[in-house]
Coordinates of C-alpha atoms in Angstrom, one line a residue:
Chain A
X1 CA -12.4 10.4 -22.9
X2 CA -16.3 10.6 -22.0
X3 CA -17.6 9.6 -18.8
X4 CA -18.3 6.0 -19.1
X5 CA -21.1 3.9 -17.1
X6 CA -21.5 1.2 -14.8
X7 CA -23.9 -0.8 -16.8
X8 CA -25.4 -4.2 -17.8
X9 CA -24.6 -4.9 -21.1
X10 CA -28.2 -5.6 -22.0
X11 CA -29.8 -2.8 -20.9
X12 CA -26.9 -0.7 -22.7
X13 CA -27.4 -2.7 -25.7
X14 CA -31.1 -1.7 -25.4
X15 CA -30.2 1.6 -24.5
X16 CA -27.9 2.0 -28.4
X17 CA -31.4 0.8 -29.8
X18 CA -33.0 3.5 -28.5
X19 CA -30.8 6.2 -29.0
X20 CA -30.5 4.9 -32.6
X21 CA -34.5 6.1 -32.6
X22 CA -35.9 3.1 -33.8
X23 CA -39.4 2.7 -35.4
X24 CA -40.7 -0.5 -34.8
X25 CA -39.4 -3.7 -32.4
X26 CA -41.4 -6.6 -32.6
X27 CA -39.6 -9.6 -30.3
X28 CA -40.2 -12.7 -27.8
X29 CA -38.4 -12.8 -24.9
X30 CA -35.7 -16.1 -24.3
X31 CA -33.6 -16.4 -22.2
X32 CA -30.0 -14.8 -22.0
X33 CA -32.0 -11.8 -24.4
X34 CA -34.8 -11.3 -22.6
X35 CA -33.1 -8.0 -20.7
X36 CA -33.0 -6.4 -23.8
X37 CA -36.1 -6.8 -25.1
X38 CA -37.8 -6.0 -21.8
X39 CA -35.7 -2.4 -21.3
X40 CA -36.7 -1.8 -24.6
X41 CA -40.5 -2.5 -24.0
X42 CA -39.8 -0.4 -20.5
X43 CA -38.6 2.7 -23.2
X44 CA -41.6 2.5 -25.2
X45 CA -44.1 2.4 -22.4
X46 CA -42.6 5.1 -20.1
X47 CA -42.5 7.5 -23.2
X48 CA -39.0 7.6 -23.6
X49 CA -38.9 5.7 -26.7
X50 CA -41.2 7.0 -29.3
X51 CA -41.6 3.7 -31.2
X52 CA -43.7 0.7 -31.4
X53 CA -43.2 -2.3 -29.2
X54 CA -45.0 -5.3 -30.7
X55 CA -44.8 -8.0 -28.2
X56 CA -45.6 -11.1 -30.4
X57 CA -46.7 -14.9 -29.5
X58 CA -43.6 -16.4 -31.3
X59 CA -40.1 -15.8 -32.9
X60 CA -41.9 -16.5 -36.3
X61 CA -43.9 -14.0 -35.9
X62 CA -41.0 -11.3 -35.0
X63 CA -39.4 -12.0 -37.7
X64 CA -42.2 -11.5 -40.1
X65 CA -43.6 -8.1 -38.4
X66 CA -39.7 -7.0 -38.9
X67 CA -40.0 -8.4 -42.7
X68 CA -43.5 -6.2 -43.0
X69 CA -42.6 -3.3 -40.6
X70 CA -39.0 -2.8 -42.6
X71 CA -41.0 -3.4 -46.0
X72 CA -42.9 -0.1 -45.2
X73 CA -39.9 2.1 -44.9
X74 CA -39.6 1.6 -40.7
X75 CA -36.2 0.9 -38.9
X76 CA -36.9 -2.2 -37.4
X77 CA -35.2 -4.4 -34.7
X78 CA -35.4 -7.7 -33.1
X79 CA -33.5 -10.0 -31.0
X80 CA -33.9 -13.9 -30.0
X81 CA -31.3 -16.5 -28.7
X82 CA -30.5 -20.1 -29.6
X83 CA -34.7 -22.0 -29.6
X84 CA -36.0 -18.4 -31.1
X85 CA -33.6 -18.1 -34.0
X86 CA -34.4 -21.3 -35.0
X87 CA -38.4 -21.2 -34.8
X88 CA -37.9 -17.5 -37.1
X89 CA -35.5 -19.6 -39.1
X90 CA -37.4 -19.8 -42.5
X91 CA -38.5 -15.9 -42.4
X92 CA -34.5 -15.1 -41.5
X93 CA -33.6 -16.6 -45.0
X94 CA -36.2 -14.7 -46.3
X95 CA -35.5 -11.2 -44.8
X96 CA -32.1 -11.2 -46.7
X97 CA -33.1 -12.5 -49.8
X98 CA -35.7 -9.3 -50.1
X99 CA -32.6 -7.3 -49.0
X100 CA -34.7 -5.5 -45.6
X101 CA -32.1 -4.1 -43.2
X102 CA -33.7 -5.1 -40.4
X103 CA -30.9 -5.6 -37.7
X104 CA -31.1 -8.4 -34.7
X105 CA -29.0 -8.9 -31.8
X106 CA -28.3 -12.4 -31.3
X107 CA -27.5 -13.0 -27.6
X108 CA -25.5 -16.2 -28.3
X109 CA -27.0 -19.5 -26.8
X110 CA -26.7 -23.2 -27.0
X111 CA -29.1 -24.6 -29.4
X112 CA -30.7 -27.8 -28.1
X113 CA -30.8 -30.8 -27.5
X114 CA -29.9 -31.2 -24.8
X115 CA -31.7 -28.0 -23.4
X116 CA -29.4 -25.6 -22.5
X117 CA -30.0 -22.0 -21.7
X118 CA -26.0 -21.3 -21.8
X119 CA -23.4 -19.8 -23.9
X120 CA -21.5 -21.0 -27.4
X121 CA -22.2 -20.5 -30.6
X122 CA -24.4 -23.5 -32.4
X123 CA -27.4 -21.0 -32.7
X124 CA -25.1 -18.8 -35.2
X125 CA -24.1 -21.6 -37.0
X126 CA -27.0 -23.1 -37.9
X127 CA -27.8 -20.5 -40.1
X128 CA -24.7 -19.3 -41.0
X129 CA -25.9 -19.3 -44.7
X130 CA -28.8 -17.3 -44.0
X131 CA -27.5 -13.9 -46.0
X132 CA -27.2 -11.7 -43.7
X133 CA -24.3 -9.8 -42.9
X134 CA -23.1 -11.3 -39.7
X135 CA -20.4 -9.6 -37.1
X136 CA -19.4 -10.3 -33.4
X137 CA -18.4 -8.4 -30.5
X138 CA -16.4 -8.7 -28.0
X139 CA -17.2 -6.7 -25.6
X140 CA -20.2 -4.4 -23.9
X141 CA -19.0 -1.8 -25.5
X142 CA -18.0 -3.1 -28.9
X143 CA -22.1 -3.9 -28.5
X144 CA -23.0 -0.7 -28.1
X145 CA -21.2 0.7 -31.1
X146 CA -22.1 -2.0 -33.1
X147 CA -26.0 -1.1 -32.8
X148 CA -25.1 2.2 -34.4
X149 CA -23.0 0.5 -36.7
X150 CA -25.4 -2.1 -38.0
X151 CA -28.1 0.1 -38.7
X152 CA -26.0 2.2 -40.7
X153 CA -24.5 -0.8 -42.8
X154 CA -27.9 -2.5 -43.3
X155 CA -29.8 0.9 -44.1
X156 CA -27.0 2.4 -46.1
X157 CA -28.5 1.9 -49.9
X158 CA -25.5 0.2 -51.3
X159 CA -26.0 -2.3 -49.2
X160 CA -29.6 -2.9 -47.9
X161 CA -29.1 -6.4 -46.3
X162 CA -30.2 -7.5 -42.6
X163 CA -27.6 -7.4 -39.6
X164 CA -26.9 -10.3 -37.1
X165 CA -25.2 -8.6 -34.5
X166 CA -23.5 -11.8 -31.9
X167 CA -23.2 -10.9 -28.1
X168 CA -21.9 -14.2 -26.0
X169 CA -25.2 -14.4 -23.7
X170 CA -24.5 -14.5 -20.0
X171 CA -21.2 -13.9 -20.6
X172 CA -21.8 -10.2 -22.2
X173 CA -25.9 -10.2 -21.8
X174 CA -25.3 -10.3 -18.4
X175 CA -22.2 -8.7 -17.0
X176 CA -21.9 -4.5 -15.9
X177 CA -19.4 -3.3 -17.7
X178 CA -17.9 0.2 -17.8
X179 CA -20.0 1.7 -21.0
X180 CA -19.1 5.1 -23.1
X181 CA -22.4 6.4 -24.4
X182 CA -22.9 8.3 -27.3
X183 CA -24.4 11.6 -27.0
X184 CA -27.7 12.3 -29.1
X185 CA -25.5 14.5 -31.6
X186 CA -22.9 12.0 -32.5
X187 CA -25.6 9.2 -32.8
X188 CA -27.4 11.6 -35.3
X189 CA -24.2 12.4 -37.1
X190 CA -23.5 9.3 -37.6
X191 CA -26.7 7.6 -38.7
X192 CA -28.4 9.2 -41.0
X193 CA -32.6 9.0 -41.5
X194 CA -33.4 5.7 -43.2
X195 CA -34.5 6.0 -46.5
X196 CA -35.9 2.7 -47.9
X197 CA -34.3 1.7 -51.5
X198 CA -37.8 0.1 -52.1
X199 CA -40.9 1.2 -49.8
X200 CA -44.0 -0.1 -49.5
X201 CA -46.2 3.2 -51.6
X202 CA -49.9 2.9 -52.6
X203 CA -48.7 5.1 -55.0
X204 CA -46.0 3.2 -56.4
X205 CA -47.3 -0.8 -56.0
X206 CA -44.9 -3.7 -56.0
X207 CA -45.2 -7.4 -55.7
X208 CA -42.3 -7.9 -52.3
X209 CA -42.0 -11.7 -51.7
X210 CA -43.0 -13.2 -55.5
X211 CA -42.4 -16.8 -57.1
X212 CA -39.1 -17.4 -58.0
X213 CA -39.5 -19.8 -61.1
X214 CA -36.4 -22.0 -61.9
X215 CA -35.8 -19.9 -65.3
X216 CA -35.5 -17.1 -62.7
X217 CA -34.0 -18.5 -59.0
X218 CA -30.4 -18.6 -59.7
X219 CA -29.9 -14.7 -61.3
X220 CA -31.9 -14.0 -57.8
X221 CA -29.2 -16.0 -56.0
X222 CA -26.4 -14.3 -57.3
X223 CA -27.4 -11.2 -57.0
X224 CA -28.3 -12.0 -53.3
X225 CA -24.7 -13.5 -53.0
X226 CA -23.3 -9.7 -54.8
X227 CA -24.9 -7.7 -52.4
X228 CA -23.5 -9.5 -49.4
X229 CA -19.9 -9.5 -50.9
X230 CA -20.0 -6.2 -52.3
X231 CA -21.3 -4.9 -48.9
X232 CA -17.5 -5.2 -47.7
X233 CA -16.0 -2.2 -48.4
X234 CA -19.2 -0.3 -47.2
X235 CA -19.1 -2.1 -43.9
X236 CA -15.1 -1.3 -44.0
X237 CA -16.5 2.3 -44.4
X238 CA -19.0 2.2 -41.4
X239 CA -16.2 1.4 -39.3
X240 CA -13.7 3.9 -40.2
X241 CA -16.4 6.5 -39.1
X242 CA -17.3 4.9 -36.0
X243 CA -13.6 4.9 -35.4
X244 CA -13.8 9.1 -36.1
X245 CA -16.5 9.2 -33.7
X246 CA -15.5 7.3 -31.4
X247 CA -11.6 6.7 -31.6
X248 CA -12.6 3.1 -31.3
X249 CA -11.3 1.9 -34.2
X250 CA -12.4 -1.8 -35.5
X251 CA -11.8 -3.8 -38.6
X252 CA -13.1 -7.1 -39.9
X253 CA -10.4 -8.8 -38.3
X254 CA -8.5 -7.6 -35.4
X255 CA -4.7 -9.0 -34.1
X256 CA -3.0 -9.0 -30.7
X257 CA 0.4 -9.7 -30.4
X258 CA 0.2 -11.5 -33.8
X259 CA 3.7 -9.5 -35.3
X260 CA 6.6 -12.4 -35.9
X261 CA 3.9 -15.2 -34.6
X262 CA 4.4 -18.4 -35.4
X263 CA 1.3 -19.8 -34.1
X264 CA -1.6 -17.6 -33.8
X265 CA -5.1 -18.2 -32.3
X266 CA -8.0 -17.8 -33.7
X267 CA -11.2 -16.8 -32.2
X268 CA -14.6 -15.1 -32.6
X269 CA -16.1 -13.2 -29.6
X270 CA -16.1 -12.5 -26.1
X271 CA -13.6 -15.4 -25.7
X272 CA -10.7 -13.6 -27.5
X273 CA -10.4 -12.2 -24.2
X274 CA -9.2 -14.8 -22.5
X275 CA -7.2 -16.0 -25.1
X276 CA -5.6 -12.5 -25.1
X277 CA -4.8 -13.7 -21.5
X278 CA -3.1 -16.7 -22.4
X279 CA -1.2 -15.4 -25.2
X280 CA 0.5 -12.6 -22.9
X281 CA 1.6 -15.1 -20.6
X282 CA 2.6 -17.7 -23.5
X283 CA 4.8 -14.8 -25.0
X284 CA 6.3 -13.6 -21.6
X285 CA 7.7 -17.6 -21.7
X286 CA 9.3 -16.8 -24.6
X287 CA 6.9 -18.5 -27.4
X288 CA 6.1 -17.1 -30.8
X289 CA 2.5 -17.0 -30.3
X290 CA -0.1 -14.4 -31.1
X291 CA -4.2 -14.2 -31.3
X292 CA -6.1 -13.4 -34.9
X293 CA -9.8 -12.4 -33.8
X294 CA -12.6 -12.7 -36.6
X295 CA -15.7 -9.6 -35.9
X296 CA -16.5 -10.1 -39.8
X297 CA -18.0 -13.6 -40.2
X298 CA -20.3 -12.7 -43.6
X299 CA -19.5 -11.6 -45.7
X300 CA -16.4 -13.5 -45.3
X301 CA -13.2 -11.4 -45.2
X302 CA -10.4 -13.3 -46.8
X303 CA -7.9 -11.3 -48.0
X304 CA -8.4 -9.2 -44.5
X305 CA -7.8 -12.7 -42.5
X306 CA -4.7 -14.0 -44.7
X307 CA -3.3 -10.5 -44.2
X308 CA -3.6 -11.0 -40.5
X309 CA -2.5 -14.5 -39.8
X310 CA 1.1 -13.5 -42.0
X311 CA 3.8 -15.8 -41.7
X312 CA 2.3 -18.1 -38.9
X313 CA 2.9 -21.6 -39.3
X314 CA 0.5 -22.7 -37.5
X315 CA -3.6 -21.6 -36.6
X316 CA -4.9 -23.0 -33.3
X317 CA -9.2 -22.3 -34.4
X318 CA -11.0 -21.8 -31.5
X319 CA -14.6 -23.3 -32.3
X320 CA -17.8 -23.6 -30.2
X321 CA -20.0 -25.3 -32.0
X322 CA -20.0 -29.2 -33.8
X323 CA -21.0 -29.9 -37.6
X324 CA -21.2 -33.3 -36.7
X325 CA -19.8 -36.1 -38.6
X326 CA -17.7 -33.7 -40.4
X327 CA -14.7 -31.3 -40.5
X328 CA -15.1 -30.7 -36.5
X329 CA -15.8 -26.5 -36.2
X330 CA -17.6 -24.4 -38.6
X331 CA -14.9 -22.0 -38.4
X332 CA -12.0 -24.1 -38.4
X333 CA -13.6 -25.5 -41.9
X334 CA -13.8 -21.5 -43.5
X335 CA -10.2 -21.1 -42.4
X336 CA -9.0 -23.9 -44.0
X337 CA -10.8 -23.3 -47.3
X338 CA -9.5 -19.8 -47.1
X339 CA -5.3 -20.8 -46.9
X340 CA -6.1 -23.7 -49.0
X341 CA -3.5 -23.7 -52.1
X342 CA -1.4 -20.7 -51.0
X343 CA 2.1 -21.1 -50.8
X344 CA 3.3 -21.8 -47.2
X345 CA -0.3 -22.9 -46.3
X346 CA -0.3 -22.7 -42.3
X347 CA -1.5 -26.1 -40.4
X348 CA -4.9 -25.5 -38.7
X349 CA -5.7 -27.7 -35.6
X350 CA -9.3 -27.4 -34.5
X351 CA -10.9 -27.2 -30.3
X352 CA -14.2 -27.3 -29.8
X353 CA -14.6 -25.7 -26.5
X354 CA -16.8 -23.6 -24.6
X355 CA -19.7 -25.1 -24.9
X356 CA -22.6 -24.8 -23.4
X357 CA -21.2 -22.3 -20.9
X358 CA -19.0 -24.5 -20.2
X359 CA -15.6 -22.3 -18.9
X360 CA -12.7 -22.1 -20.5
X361 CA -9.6 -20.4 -18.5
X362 CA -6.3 -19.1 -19.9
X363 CA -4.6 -21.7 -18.7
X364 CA -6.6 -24.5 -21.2
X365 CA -5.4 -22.2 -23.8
X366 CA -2.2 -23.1 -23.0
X367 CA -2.8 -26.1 -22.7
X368 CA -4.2 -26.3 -26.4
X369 CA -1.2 -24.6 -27.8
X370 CA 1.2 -27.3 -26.2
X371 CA -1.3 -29.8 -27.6
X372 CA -0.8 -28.2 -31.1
X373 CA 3.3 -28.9 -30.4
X374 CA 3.0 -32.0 -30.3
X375 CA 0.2 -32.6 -32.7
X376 CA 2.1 -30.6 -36.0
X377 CA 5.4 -32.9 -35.5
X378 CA 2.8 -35.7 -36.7
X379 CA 0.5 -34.9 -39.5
X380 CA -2.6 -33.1 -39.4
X381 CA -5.7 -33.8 -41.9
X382 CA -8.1 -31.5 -43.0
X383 CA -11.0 -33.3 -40.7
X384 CA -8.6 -33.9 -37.4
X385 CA -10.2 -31.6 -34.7
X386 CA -10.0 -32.4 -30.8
X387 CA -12.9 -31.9 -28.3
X388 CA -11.2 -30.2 -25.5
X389 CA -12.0 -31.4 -21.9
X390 CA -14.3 -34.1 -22.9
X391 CA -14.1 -36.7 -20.6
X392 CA -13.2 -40.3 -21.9
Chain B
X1 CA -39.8 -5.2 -70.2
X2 CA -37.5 -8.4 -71.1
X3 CA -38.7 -12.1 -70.9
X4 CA -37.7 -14.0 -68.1
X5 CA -34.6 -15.9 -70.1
X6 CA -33.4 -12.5 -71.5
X7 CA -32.8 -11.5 -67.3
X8 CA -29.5 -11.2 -66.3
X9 CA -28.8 -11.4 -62.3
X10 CA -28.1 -7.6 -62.8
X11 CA -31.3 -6.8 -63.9
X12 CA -33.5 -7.8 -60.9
X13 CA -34.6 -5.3 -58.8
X14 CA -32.7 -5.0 -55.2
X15 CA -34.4 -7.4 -53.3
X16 CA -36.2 -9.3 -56.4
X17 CA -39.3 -6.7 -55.6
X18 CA -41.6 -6.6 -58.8
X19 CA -42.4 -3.3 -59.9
X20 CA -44.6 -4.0 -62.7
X21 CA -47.5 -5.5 -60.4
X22 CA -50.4 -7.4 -61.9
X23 CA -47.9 -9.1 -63.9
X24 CA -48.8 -12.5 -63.5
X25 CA -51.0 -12.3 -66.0
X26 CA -48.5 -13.1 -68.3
X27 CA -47.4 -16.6 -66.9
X28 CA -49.1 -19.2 -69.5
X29 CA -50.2 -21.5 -66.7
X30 CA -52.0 -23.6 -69.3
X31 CA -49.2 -25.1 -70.3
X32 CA -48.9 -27.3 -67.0
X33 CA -51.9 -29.2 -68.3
X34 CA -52.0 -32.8 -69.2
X35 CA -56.7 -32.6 -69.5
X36 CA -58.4 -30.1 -71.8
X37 CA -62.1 -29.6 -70.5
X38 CA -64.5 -29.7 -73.8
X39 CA -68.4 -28.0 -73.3
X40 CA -71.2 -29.6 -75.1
X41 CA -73.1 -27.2 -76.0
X42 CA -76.3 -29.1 -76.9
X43 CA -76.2 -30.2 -73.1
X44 CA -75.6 -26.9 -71.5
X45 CA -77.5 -24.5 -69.7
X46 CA -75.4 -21.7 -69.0
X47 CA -76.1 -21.6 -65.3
X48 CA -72.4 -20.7 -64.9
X49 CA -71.6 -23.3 -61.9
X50 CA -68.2 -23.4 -64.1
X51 CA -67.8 -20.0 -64.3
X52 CA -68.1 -19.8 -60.2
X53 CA -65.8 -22.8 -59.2
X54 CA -63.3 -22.3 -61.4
X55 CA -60.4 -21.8 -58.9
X56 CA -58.2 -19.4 -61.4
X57 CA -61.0 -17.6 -63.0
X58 CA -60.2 -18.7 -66.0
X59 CA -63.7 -19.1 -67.3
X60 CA -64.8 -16.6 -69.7
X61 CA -68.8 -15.9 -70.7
X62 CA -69.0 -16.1 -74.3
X63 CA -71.5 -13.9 -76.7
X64 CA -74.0 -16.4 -77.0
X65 CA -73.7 -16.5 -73.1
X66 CA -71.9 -20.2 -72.7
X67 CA -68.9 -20.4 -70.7
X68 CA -65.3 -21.7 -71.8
X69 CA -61.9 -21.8 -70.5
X70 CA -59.1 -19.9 -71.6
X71 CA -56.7 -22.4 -72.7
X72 CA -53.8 -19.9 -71.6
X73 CA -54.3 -20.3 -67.9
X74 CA -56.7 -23.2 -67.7
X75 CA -54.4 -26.1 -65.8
X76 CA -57.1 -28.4 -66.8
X77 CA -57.5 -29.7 -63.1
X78 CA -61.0 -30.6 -64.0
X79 CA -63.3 -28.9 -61.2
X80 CA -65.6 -27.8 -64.1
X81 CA -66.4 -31.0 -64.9
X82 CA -66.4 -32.3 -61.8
X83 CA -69.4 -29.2 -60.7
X84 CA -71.3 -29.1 -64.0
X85 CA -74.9 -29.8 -62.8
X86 CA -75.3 -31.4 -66.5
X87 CA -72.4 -33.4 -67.2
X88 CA -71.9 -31.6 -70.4
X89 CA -68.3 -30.8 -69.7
X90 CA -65.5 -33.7 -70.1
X91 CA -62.0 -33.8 -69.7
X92 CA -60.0 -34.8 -72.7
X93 CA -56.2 -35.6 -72.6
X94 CA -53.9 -33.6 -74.7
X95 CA -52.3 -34.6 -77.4
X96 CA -49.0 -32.7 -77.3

């Protein structure tokens, strides 16, 4: 194995950027990304980092120099948390329906009200429909490789689609961890020279960005929704090199102890962890329990995620965020829609927890899974979810 | 190149980028129009005010140097009529 480094997980997120030789970053700094952006405005000025920095009065306006700057054949990155992702919202939509592989690392943060600077994942969320292809990480280093990996997915021409790449902010942003680097060769074997499926030429003029007329929007909608589900096996692809480059092998969704479980967690980044944690213990007392973690989120892998869950009876999903007034977690709805109608559908209870930074230990875990006990003997409906650790 | 209804979701380009640009000019945007604007001639001076204000340059000189609209973009929103130093121009509701 490579030496690895003591590192901050933004500035070594920063640092993949780099190495991955982009063209042009235009970003606002928010807080938990603002690390990132600001080693990456560091690069540029001391010379390391032949690239341009554009350091923009607003989110909106990242998100449309990334729309232009990727339009004109440039790898392009930007990042925002929580307030920022939603004040670029409109030009998000917009970057994936013009199919610009821009990628963004989305340093996971509370969206307000109230304010909140901390970690879960409601920014996400609130555009989960946005188009783009959408994957989480775990870890520092499962950040790292993913900056290497999204620019190959969203430049490779059979897919051409943006990147959201999730980091849990403070919880990764801000942690050292022990980082593998990749050295300039593998980075260059890896990702080859972008080469734009449509480029902005003087010599070759097109119309990016036209009228969609209602004789004409929903062939553009389907296409859009094509590209995103046909990007699968590509992104599938991307990962089985990383894994030769690396030995770091990931897949759209991963298992831990999930063989012969009969109730398996589900989770989506850094806190799979955790839940690792309590599982281990939870199967050294004897119980049938395993954890199912989710690094695809779209395009949605669900043949990938019925393979994984098996036999389980039951799926404890493990949201942090609230659609409101509705079927509890965002994620606990997708699962639910995805086993709905096949033969020996599992039961899915539903905690909200983590949210707002708000911790979450092993032993709550625990707790949740003898709360699923006793919950299945009743009956659970689709829209039953529990808000763990409110206080009544 | 196909009309828009002949277009199957397969045939857009990636990204929905229009290669063919200046196309726009094939869009019949006269057909959004509910007023027709009608030049008297025997009132007109064809100073071109028209012409100029005529947000979709859809004004065209004639030989005899008067101005009319080209019913296939004019949207009939009336500025003409509404600028002509003469009055001689009036809106007139369509029929169909």
């Amino acid at each position: 194995m490579r030496k690895r480094t003591g590192i901050e997980v933004s500035i070594a997120a920063a640092e993949a950027v780099g190495s991955a030789n982009v063209d042009v970053i235009a970003a606002y700094p928010i807080t938990p990304q603002t690390h990132i952006v600001e080693h990456l405005s560091e690069l540029v000025n001391n010379g390391e980092l032949d690239a341009q920095f554009i350091p923009v009065e607003s989110e909106h306006s990242a998100m449309s120099v990334c729309c232009g700057s990727s339009a004109a054949g440039a790898r392009t990155f930007t990042c925002t948390s929580s307030q920022g992702l939603a004040l670029m919202n409109e030009i998000v939509f917009i970057a994936a329906t013009l199919r610009l592989p821009i990628v963004m690392i989305l340093a996971n943060r509370s969206l307000s009200g109230p304010l909140s600077i901390w970690n879960d994942h409601t920014d996400v969320m609130s555009i989960r429909d946005c188009g783009w292809i959408q994957v989480f990480a775990e870890t520092g280093q499962e950040v790292y490789d993913h900056v290497m990996f999204a620019f190959k997915v969203a430049e490779n021409p059979k897919v051409s689609l943006p990147v959201i790449l999730n980091m849990d902010g403070f919880i990764l942003t801000h942690v050292i961890e022990p980082i593998e680097f990749w050295e300039p060769e593998q980075v260059s074997g890896y990702l080859p020279t972008f080469k734009p499926v449509n480029a902005l030429d003087p010599d070759r003029p097109t119309t990016v960005g036209a009228f969609g007329l209602p004789g004409i929007f929903t062939e553009a909608k389907k296409a859009q929704d094509m590209a995103l589900i046909e990007s699968k096996p590509e992104i599938i692809k991307a990962w089985e090199e990383l894994g030769q480059v690396t030995g770091r092998h990931y897949r759209p969704v991963e298992t831990h102890l999930a063989e012969g479980a009969e109730t398996v967690f589900l989770t989506m980044g850094s806190i799979g962890q955790t839940v690792a944690m309590a599982v281990e213990t939870l199967r050294e007392r004897g119980e049938a329990v395993g954890l199912v973690k989710l690094r695809l989120w779209r395009p949605f892998p669900f043949e990938e995620l019925r393979r994984a869950v098996g036999g389980a009876k039951r799926i404890i999903v493990i949201d942090r965020a609230i659609s409101y007034g509705g079927t509890g977690g965002p994620v606990a709805s997708e699962i639910r829609a995805a086993f709905y109608g096949e033969e020996n559908m599992p039961v899915v209870t539903n905690f909200l927890c983590g949210l707002a930074g708000r911790d979450v230990t092993p032993d709550d875990y625990i707790a949740m899974y003898q709360q699923t006990r006793r919950m299945v003997a009743g009956r659970v409906r689709q829209e039953d979810y529990v808000i763990y650790g409110v206080r009544e | 190149m196909k009309s828009e209804e002949a277009l199957s979701w397969k045939d857009l380009e990636v990204g929905c980028v229009v290669s063919q640009p200046g196309n726009a000019s094939q869009y019949r945007t006269g057909d959004w129009r509910s007023m027709r604007p009608v030049v008297h001639r025997d009132h007109c001076i064809r100073c071109g005010v028209c012409y100029i204000f005529c947000p979709d340059m859809a004004i065209r000189k004639t030989d005899e140097g008067y101005f009319e609209a080209d019913l296939y973009y004019c949207k009939g929103c009336g500025i003409c009529a509404q600028e002509c130093i003469t009055g001689c121009i009036s809106m007139v509701p369509e029929e169909e």
